[in-house]
mmCIF file of C-alpha atoms in Angstrom:
data_model
loop_
_atom_site.group_PDB
_atom_site.id
_atom_site.type_symbol
_atom_site.label_atom_id
_atom_site.label_comp_id
_atom_site.label_asym_id
_atom_site.label_seq_id
_atom_site.Cartn_x
_atom_site.Cartn_y
_atom_site.Cartn_z
ATOM 1 C CA MET Y 11 -28.502 -21.374 -3.252
ATOM 2 C CA LYS Y 12 -30.039 -22.521 0.204
ATOM 3 C CA LEU Y 13 -33.637 -24.160 -0.118
ATOM 4 C CA ILE Y 14 -35.541 -22.849 3.189
ATOM 5 C CA SER Y 15 -38.960 -24.257 4.399
ATOM 6 C CA GLU Y 16 -41.929 -22.233 4.958
ATOM 7 C CA GLN Y 17 -41.429 -22.161 8.464
ATOM 8 C CA GLU Y 18 -37.975 -20.417 7.832
ATOM 9 C CA ALA Y 19 -39.010 -18.299 5.561
ATOM 10 C CA LEU Y 20 -41.837 -16.901 8.111
ATOM 11 C CA GLU Y 21 -39.233 -16.844 10.894
ATOM 12 C CA HIS Y 22 -37.066 -14.851 8.881
ATOM 13 C CA LYS Y 23 -39.539 -12.200 7.749
ATOM 14 C CA GLN Y 24 -40.718 -11.914 11.158
ATOM 15 C CA HIS Y 25 -37.120 -11.021 12.436
ATOM 16 C CA ILE Y 26 -36.794 -8.622 9.504
ATOM 17 C CA PHE Y 27 -39.757 -6.866 10.668
ATOM 18 C CA LYS Y 28 -38.928 -6.771 14.131
ATOM 19 C CA GLN Y 29 -35.424 -5.137 13.157
ATOM 20 C CA CYS Y 30 -36.889 -2.841 10.635
ATOM 21 C CA TYR Y 31 -39.090 -1.545 13.569
ATOM 22 C CA LYS Y 32 -36.440 -0.918 15.785
ATOM 23 C CA GLY Y 33 -34.791 0.776 13.001
ATOM 24 C CA CYS Y 34 -37.766 2.816 12.422
ATOM 25 C CA VAL Y 35 -37.634 4.085 16.003
ATOM 26 C CA VAL Y 36 -34.128 5.211 16.239
ATOM 27 C CA GLY Y 37 -34.779 6.925 12.683
ATOM 28 C CA THR Y 38 -37.816 8.810 14.034
ATOM 29 C CA VAL Y 39 -35.921 9.797 17.045
ATOM 30 C CA VAL Y 40 -33.067 10.929 14.993
ATOM 31 C CA GLY Y 41 -35.318 12.844 12.216
ATOM 32 C CA LEU Y 42 -37.503 14.563 15.239
ATOM 33 C CA GLY Y 43 -34.342 15.690 16.943
ATOM 34 C CA LEU Y 44 -33.276 17.163 13.472
ATOM 35 C CA VAL Y 45 -36.421 18.895 13.384
ATOM 36 C CA LEU Y 46 -36.416 20.287 16.898
ATOM 37 C CA TYR Y 47 -32.977 21.434 16.263
ATOM 38 C CA MET Y 48 -33.696 23.229 13.178
ATOM 39 C CA LYS Y 49 -37.123 24.526 14.168
ATOM 40 C CA PHE Y 50 -35.519 26.171 17.762
ATOM 41 C CA LYS Y 51 -31.763 26.695 16.779
ATOM 42 C CA GLN Y 52 -32.244 27.469 12.929
ATOM 43 C CA SER Y 53 -35.688 28.875 13.035
ATOM 44 C CA VAL Y 54 -35.013 31.552 10.429
ATOM 45 C CA LYS Y 55 -33.730 28.634 7.900
ATOM 46 C CA TYR Y 56 -36.524 26.046 8.782
ATOM 47 C CA ASN Y 57 -39.114 28.302 8.064
ATOM 48 C CA SER Y 58 -37.681 29.245 4.620
ATOM 49 C CA TYR Y 59 -38.044 25.372 3.976
ATOM 50 C CA ASN Y 60 -41.095 24.080 1.997
ATOM 51 C CA TRP Y 61 -43.085 21.535 3.012
ATOM 52 C CA THR Y 62 -41.159 18.760 1.106
ATOM 53 C CA ILE Y 63 -37.823 19.255 2.758
ATOM 54 C CA LYS Y 64 -39.348 19.619 6.235
ATOM 55 C CA ALA Y 65 -40.871 16.108 5.608
ATOM 56 C CA CYS Y 66 -37.590 14.593 4.160
ATOM 57 C CA MET Y 67 -35.926 15.825 7.380
ATOM 58 C CA VAL Y 68 -37.823 13.206 9.139
ATOM 59 C CA GLY Y 69 -38.581 10.470 6.505
ATOM 60 C CA MET Y 70 -35.107 9.886 5.408
ATOM 61 C CA PRO Y 71 -33.430 8.956 8.938
ATOM 62 C CA VAL Y 72 -36.711 6.871 9.124
ATOM 63 C CA ILE Y 73 -35.951 5.167 5.939
ATOM 64 C CA GLY Y 74 -32.040 4.959 6.311
ATOM 65 C CA CYS Y 75 -32.255 3.316 9.802
ATOM 66 C CA ALA Y 76 -35.073 0.975 8.996
ATOM 67 C CA THR Y 77 -33.193 -0.369 5.807
ATOM 68 C CA PHE Y 78 -29.616 -0.583 7.645
ATOM 69 C CA ALA Y 79 -31.466 -2.288 10.483
ATOM 70 C CA SER Y 80 -33.287 -4.706 8.258
ATOM 71 C CA LEU Y 81 -30.397 -5.506 6.096
ATOM 72 C CA ARG Y 82 -28.201 -6.259 9.465
ATOM 73 C CA GLY Y 83 -31.072 -8.407 10.934
ATOM 74 C CA SER Y 84 -31.282 -10.523 8.032
ATOM 75 C CA ALA Y 85 -27.360 -11.311 7.827
ATOM 76 C CA ARG Y 86 -27.633 -11.691 11.751
ATOM 77 C CA PHE Y 87 -30.281 -13.943 11.453
ATOM 78 C CA PHE Y 88 -28.696 -16.301 8.948
ATOM 79 C CA ASP Y 89 -25.607 -16.177 10.848
ATOM 80 C CA SER Y 90 -27.475 -17.280 13.628
ATOM 81 C CA ARG Y 91 -29.322 -20.115 12.187
ATOM 82 C CA TYR Y 92 -26.753 -21.421 9.615
ATOM 83 C CA ARG Y 93 -23.422 -20.707 10.590
ATOM 84 C CA ALA Y 94 -23.508 -20.525 14.515
ATOM 85 C CA ASP Y 95 -21.388 -23.841 14.884
ATOM 86 C CA HIS Y 96 -18.919 -22.347 12.431
ATOM 87 C CA LEU Y 97 -18.612 -19.279 14.119
ATOM 88 C CA SER Y 98 -18.611 -20.303 17.991
ATOM 89 C CA ASN Y 99 -15.572 -22.808 16.807
ATOM 90 C CA GLU Y 100 -13.854 -20.460 15.043
ATOM 91 C CA LYS Y 101 -14.201 -17.847 17.981
ATOM 92 C CA ARG Y 102 -13.121 -20.737 20.310
ATOM 93 C CA TYR Y 103 -10.181 -21.460 18.369
ATOM 94 C CA LYS Y 104 -9.027 -17.758 18.268
ATOM 95 C CA LYS Y 105 -9.869 -17.567 21.768
ATOM 96 C CA GLU Y 106 -7.435 -20.401 22.912
ATOM 97 C CA HIS Y 107 -4.924 -19.061 20.498
ATOM 98 C CA LEU Y 108 -4.982 -15.581 22.139
ATOM 99 C CA GLU Y 109 -4.369 -16.829 25.869
ATOM 100 C CA GLU Y 110 -0.827 -17.901 24.826
ATOM 101 C CA LEU Y 111 -0.111 -14.345 24.079
ATOM 102 C CA SER Y 112 1.559 -12.026 26.934
ATOM 103 C CA VAL Y 113 -0.750 -9.043 27.733
ATOM 104 C CA SER Y 114 1.333 -6.223 25.766
ATOM 105 C CA GLU Y 115 0.907 -8.590 22.796
ATOM 106 C CA LYS Y 116 -2.957 -8.781 23.279
ATOM 107 C CA ILE Y 117 -3.048 -5.406 23.390
ATOM 108 C CA ILE Y 118 -1.258 -5.005 19.975
ATOM 109 C CA TYR Y 119 -3.186 -7.465 18.658
ATOM 110 C CA LYS Y 120 -6.307 -5.495 19.619
ATOM 111 C CA LEU Y 121 -4.954 -2.138 18.737
ATOM 112 C CA ASN Y 122 -4.352 -3.759 15.217
ATOM 113 C CA GLN Y 123 -7.793 -4.999 14.902
ATOM 114 C CA HIS Y 124 -9.231 -1.679 15.405
ATOM 115 C CA LYS Y 125 -6.429 0.679 14.097
ATOM 116 C CA TYR Y 126 -8.436 2.804 11.489
ATOM 117 C CA GLU Y 127 -11.204 3.379 14.181
ATOM 118 C CA VAL Y 128 -8.886 4.487 16.441
ATOM 119 C CA VAL Y 129 -7.159 6.668 13.987
ATOM 120 C CA VAL Y 130 -10.347 8.448 12.994
ATOM 121 C CA GLY Y 131 -11.382 8.580 16.892
ATOM 122 C CA ALA Y 132 -8.261 10.248 17.885
ATOM 123 C CA TRP Y 133 -7.912 12.529 14.927
ATOM 124 C CA ALA Y 134 -11.834 13.695 15.641
ATOM 125 C CA GLY Y 135 -10.777 14.225 19.467
ATOM 126 C CA CYS Y 136 -7.869 16.001 18.769
ATOM 127 C CA LEU Y 137 -9.511 18.171 16.317
ATOM 128 C CA TYR Y 138 -11.741 18.953 19.304
ATOM 129 C CA ALA Y 139 -9.357 19.531 21.866
ATOM 130 C CA SER Y 140 -7.243 21.548 19.366
ATOM 131 C CA TRP Y 141 -10.280 23.848 18.536
ATOM 132 C CA ARG Y 142 -10.911 24.324 22.552
ATOM 133 C CA ILE Y 143 -7.437 25.587 22.720
ATOM 134 C CA ILE Y 144 -7.226 27.754 19.836
ATOM 135 C CA ASN Y 145 -10.885 29.154 20.211
ATOM 136 C CA ARG Y 146 -9.384 31.199 23.018
ATOM 137 C CA ASP Y 147 -7.185 33.328 21.105
ATOM 138 C CA LEU Y 148 -9.283 36.706 20.566
ATOM 139 C CA LEU Y 149 -7.235 38.197 17.686
ATOM 140 C CA LEU Y 150 -7.773 35.639 15.122
ATOM 141 C CA THR Y 151 -10.999 35.407 13.243
ATOM 142 C CA ARG Y 152 -13.325 32.080 13.131
ATOM 143 C CA THR Y 153 -11.940 30.686 9.777
ATOM 144 C CA GLN Y 154 -8.257 31.130 11.232
ATOM 145 C CA LYS Y 155 -9.042 29.517 14.094
ATOM 146 C CA LEU Y 156 -10.865 26.591 12.370
ATOM 147 C CA VAL Y 157 -7.780 26.225 10.035
ATOM 148 C CA GLN Y 158 -5.251 26.091 13.083
ATOM 149 C CA ALA Y 159 -7.195 23.747 14.667
ATOM 150 C CA ARG Y 160 -7.480 21.616 11.548
ATOM 151 C CA VAL Y 161 -3.569 21.860 10.992
ATOM 152 C CA LEU Y 162 -2.830 20.755 14.513
ATOM 153 C CA ALA Y 163 -5.218 17.740 13.992
ATOM 154 C CA GLN Y 164 -3.526 16.697 10.748
ATOM 155 C CA ALA Y 165 -0.104 16.906 12.528
ATOM 156 C CA PHE Y 166 -1.414 14.652 15.549
ATOM 157 C CA ALA Y 167 -3.335 12.098 13.125
ATOM 158 C CA LEU Y 168 -0.057 11.994 10.982
ATOM 159 C CA GLY Y 169 1.740 10.921 14.121
ATOM 160 C CA ILE Y 170 -1.019 7.951 14.951
ATOM 161 C CA LEU Y 171 -0.791 7.365 10.991
ATOM 162 C CA LEU Y 172 2.757 6.440 11.300
ATOM 163 C CA SER Y 173 2.099 4.502 14.344
ATOM 164 C CA THR Y 174 0.448 2.192 12.519
ATOM 165 C CA ILE Y 175 3.467 1.326 10.604
ATOM 166 C CA TYR Y 176 4.736 0.110 14.129
ATOM 167 C CA LEU Y 177 1.465 -1.764 14.770
ATOM 168 C CA SER Y 178 1.973 -3.589 11.444
ATOM 169 C CA MET Y 179 5.184 -4.758 11.918
ATOM 170 C CA LYS Y 180 4.123 -6.020 15.414
ATOM 171 C CA GLU Y 181 1.313 -7.849 13.435
ATOM 172 C CA VAL Y 182 3.581 -9.815 11.268
ATOM 173 C CA GLU Y 183 5.638 -10.756 14.382
ATOM 174 C CA LEU Y 184 2.210 -11.808 16.246
ATOM 175 C CA GLN Y 185 1.328 -13.940 13.004
ATOM 176 C CA LYS Y 186 4.608 -15.993 13.213
ATOM 177 C CA LYS Y 187 3.878 -16.958 16.765
ATOM 178 C CA LEU Y 188 0.314 -17.827 16.326
ATOM 179 C CA PRO Y 189 -0.078 -21.086 14.135
ATOM 180 C CA ARG Y 190 -1.464 -20.941 10.469
ATOM 181 C CA ALA Y 191 -5.249 -21.192 10.422
ATOM 182 C CA SER Y 192 -5.809 -24.275 8.324
ATOM 183 C CA PRO Y 193 -8.939 -23.637 5.724
ATOM 184 C CA ASN Y 194 -12.423 -24.838 6.495
ATOM 185 C CA TRP Y 195 -12.338 -28.010 4.290
ATOM 186 C CA GLU Y 196 -9.106 -29.145 5.901
ATOM 187 C CA LYS Y 197 -10.811 -28.806 9.321
ATOM 188 C CA VAL Y 198 -13.991 -30.716 8.144
ATOM 189 C CA LEU Y 199 -11.926 -33.466 6.982
ATOM 190 C CA HIS Y 200 -10.099 -33.599 10.237
ATOM 191 C CA GLU Y 201 -13.017 -33.499 12.485
ATOM 192 C CA GLN Y 202 -14.074 -36.793 10.233
ATOM 193 C CA GLY Y 203 -11.037 -38.234 10.604
ATOM 194 C CA SER Y 204 -10.697 -38.177 6.882
ATOM 195 C CA LEU Y 205 -7.365 -36.354 6.644
#
């Protein structure tokens, strides 16, 4: 448990409120966008809603975004305040050792760090592209088109998932080239000259 002074508690509170206000603004924009979309594009359905659902369409995005932003702001505050030196040393250490790698190894390393985001993004992009291609067919019903687009996107995503196996094998090779990171307690003792 970390003991903090009154000044630090006040700064933390102000930082959280600032982040919460930013989240409220984003949530308000999202909520109003949802209401405007429903009001003008789905007006029959929107008019059938009672006032509590209409209020929730604005309120829930505001509450959700404000909560998310304040929690994230709190974590970032403590990282910047108490872990900044450690994080900057770690980042410098990583950067020095990544500079020794070739360009293709750097690309594989970055892809491997974000492989799941790439897989989901590629699947969504392929789903959209396959929908655009299959939507031209005039003989299929809308449901059949949707199923065909999903099948094509899943086939493409399966290929991407299989390529992540290759990325994992390359990661093992890269880890052998990079020096083993010593635990934090070893680093501290080494910096103090005790080790």
